[in-house]
Structures are given as structure tokens and as C-alpha cells.
PDB file of C-alpha atoms in Angstrom:
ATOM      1  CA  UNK F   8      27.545-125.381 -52.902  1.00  0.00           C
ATOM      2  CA  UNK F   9      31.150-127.145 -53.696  1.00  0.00           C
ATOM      3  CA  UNK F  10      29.204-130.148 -52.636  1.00  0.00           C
ATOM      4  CA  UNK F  11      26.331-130.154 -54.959  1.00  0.00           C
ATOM      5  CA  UNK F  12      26.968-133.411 -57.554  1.00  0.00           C
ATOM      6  CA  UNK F  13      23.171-132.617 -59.492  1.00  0.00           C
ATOM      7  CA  UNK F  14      21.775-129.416 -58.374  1.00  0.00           C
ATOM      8  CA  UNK F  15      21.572-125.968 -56.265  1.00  0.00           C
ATOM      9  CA  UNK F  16      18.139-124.832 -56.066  1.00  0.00           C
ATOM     10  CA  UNK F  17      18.439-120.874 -54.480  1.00  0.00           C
ATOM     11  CA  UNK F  18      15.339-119.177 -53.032  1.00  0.00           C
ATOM     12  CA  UNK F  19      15.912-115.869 -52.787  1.00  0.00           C
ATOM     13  CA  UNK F  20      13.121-112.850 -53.867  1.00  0.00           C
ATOM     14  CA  UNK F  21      16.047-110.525 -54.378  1.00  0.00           C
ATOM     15  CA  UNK F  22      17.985-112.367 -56.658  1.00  0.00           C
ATOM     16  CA  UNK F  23      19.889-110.115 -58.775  1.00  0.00           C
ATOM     17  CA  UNK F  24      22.723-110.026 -61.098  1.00  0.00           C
ATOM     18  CA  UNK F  25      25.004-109.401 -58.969  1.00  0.00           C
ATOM     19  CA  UNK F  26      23.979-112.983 -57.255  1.00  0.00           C
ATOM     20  CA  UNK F  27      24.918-114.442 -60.477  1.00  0.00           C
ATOM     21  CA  UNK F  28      28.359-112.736 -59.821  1.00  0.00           C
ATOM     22  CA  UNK F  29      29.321-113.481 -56.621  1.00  0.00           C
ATOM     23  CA  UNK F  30      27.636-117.318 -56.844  1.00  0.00           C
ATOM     24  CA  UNK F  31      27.477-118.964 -60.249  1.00  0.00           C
ATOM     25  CA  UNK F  32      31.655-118.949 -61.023  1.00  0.00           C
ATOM     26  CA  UNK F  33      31.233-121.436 -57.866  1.00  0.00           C
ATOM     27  CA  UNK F  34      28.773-124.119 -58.771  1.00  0.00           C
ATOM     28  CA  UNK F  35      30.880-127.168 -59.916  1.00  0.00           C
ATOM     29  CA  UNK F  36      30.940-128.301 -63.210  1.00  0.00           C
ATOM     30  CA  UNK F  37      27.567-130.811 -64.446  1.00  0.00           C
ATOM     31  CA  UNK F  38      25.484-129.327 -61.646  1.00  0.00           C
ATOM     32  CA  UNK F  39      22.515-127.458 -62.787  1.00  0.00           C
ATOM     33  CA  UNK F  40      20.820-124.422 -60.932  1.00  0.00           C
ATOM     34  CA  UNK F  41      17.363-123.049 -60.429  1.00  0.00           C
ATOM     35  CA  UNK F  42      16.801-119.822 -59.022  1.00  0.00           C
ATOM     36  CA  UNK F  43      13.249-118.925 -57.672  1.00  0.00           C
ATOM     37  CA  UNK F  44      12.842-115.156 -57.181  1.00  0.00           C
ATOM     38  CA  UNK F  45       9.812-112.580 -56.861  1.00  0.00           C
ATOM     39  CA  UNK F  46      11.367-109.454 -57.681  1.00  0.00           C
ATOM     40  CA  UNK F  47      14.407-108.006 -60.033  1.00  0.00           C
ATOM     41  CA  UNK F  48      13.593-110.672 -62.783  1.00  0.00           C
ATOM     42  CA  UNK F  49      14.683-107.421 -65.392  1.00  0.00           C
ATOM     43  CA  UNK F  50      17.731-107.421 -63.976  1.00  0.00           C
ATOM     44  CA  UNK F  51      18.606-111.174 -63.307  1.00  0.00           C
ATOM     45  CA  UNK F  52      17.612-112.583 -66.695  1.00  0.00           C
ATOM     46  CA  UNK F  53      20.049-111.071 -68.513  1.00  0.00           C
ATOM     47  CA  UNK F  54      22.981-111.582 -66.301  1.00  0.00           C
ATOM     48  CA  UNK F  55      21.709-115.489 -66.119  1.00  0.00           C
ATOM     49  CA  UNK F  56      21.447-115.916 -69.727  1.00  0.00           C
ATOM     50  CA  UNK F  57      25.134-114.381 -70.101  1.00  0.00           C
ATOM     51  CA  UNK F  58      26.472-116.349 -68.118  1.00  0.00           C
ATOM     52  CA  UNK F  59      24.360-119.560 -69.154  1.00  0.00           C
ATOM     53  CA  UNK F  60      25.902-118.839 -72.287  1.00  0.00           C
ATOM     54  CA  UNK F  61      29.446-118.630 -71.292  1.00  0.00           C
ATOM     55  CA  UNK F  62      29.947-121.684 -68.669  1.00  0.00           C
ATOM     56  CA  UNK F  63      27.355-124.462 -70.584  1.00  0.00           C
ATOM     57  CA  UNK F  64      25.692-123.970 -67.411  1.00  0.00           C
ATOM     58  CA  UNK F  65      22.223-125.268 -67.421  1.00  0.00           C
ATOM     59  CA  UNK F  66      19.858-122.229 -65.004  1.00  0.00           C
ATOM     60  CA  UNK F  67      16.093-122.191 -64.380  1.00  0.00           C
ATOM     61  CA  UNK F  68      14.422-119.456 -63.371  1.00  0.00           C
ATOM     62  CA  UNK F  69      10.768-119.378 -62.276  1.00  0.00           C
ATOM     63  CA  UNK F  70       8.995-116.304 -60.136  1.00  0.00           C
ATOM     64  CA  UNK F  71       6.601-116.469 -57.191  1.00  0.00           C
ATOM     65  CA  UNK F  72       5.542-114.810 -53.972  1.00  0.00           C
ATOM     66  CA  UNK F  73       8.499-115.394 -51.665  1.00  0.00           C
ATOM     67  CA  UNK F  74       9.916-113.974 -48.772  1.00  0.00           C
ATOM     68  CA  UNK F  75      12.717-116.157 -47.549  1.00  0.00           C
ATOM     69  CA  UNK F  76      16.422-117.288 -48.640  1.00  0.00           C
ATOM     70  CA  UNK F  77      16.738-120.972 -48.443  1.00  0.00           C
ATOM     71  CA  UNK F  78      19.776-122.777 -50.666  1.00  0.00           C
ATOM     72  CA  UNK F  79      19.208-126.826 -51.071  1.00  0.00           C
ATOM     73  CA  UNK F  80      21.946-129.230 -52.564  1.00  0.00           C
ATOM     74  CA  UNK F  81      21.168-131.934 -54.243  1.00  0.00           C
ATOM     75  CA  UNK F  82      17.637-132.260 -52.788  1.00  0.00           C
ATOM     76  CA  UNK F  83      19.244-133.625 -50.073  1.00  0.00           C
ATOM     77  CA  UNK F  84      20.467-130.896 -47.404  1.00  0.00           C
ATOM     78  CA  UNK F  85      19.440-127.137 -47.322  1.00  0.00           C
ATOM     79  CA  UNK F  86      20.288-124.060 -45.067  1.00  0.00           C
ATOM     80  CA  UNK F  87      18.467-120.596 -44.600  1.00  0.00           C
ATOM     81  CA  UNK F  88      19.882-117.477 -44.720  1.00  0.00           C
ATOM     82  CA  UNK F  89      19.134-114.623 -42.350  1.00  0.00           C
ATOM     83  CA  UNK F  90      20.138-112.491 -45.979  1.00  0.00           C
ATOM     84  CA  UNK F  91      19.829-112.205 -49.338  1.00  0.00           C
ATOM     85  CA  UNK F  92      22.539-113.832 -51.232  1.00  0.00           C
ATOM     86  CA  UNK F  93      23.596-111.287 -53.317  1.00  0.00           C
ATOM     87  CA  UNK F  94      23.980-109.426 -49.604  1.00  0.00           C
ATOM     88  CA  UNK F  95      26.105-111.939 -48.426  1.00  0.00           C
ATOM     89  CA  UNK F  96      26.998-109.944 -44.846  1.00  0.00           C
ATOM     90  CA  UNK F  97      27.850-107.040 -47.152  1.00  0.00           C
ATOM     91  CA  UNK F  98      26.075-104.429 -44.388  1.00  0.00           C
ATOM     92  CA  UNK F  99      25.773-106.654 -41.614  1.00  0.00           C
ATOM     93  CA  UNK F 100      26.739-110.228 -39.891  1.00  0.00           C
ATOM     94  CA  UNK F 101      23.931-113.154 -40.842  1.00  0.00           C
ATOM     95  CA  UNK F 102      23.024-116.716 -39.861  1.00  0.00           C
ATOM     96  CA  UNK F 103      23.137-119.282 -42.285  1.00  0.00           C
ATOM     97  CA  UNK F 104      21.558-121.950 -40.747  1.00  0.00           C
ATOM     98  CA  UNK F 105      20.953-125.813 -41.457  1.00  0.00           C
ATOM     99  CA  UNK F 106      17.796-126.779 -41.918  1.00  0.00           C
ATOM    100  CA  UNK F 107      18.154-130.350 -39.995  1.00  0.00           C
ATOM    101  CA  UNK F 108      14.020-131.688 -38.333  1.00  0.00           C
ATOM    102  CA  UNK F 109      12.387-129.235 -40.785  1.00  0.00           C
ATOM    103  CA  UNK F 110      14.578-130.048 -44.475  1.00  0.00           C
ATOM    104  CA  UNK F 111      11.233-132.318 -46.024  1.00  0.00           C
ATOM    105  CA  UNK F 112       8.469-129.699 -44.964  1.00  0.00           C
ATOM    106  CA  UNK F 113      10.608-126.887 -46.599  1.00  0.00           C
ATOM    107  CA  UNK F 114      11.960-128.205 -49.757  1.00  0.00           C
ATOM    108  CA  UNK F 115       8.210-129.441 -50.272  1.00  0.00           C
ATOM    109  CA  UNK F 116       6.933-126.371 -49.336  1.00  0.00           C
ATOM    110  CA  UNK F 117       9.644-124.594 -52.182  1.00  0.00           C
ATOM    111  CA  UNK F 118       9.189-127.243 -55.042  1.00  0.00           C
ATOM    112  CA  UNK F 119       5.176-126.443 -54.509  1.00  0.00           C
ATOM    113  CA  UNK F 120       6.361-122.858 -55.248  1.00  0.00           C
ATOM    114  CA  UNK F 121       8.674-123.644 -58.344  1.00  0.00           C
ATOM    115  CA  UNK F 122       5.879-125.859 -59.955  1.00  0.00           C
ATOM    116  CA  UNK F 123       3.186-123.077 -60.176  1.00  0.00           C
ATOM    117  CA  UNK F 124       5.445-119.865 -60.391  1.00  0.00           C
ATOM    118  CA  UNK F 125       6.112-118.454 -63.385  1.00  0.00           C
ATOM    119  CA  UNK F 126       8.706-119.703 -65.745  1.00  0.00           C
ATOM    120  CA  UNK F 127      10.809-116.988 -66.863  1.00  0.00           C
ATOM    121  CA  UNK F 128      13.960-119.269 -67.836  1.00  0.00           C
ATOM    122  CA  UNK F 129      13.392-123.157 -68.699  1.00  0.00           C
TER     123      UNK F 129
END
């Protein structure tokens, strides 16, 4: 994340205020964040607005049928997480691996996602 210089883009169908939390405070300064989810959207939104509202930090939030955790920086490098990220290895150890041969297939494979799910936050 600390070496994002234009975006994070999180996938994550549990992402949840306390994600904002534990994640957000860390994204450095002019970077903007989008956030693709499928479920707790009641929850999130309000927390991501907040918090929107506090830093000047510019979040998108759009919904669709997902079932992994993928973070990408910069549209350049991404990694997988065997969790959610508002788990983080609270219960249990997790891989975070980098996605190296399959980065294109999977960040195009995500963007298709973010341009036909639902907006929730512009």
C-alpha cells in the first residue's frame, strides 16, 4: 500500500467498516481508493463516507458478485489474499501472495467487474 503513488484498488466481498479502520489511515496522501465489495455495503458506506470526509480522501465504491481478495497498486502490481482484509490473520495465519504470470488476466478480469457493478460511492 505505502507504495501506491495513484491508486489502491481492494477486492474484497466482505469489506466492512472495520476495513476502513484498520486500512485507510495507511494509504498515502494523493492516492485515491476503490473498494469493490458484494456484501456489507450498509455497513461500509457510512464508515467510507466518514472517513472520506475527514482525510480529503477520494473512495469509490461499486458492488458485484465476488468471491476473492485481490489488492492492486497503481495498476501496476497486485497480490491475493488467502483472507478478508478486515480479517487480516485475526483467527488464523494467511498467504498474501503476488500475483507475478497472472497480474494482466486478473486486474482485467476485476476492472470488467468494477465497470458493470453497481456504483454505490462515485
Amino acid at each position: 500500500m505505502e507504495r501506491a503513488t495513484s491508486e489502491l484498488f481492494f477486492v474484497d466481498p466482505w469489506g466492512n467498516a472495520e476495513f476502513v479502520s484498520r486500512f485507510l489511515p495507511y494509504v498515502p496522501e494523493g492516492v485515491s481508493v476503490r473498494l469493490l465489495v458484494s456484501r456489507n455495503v450498509k455497513t461500509l458506506m457510512p464508515a467510507v463516507d466518514m472517513f472520506a470526509a475527514e482525510h480529503g480522501l477520494r473512495i469509490a465504491v461499486r458492488v458485484a458478485k465476488i468471491h476473492e481478495r485481490y489488492l492492486f497498486v497503481d495498476r501496476k502490481e497486485g497480490v491475493q489474499s488467502g483472507a478478508s482484509f478486515h480479517d487480516g490473520a485475526k483467527h488464523t495465519g494467511t498467504a498474501v501472495i503476488a500475483l507475478t504470470d497472472a497480474f494482466e488476466p486478473v486486474l482485467k478480469l476485476y476492472e470488467n467487474y468494477w465497470d458493470t457493478g453497481n456504483v454505490e460511492r462515485p
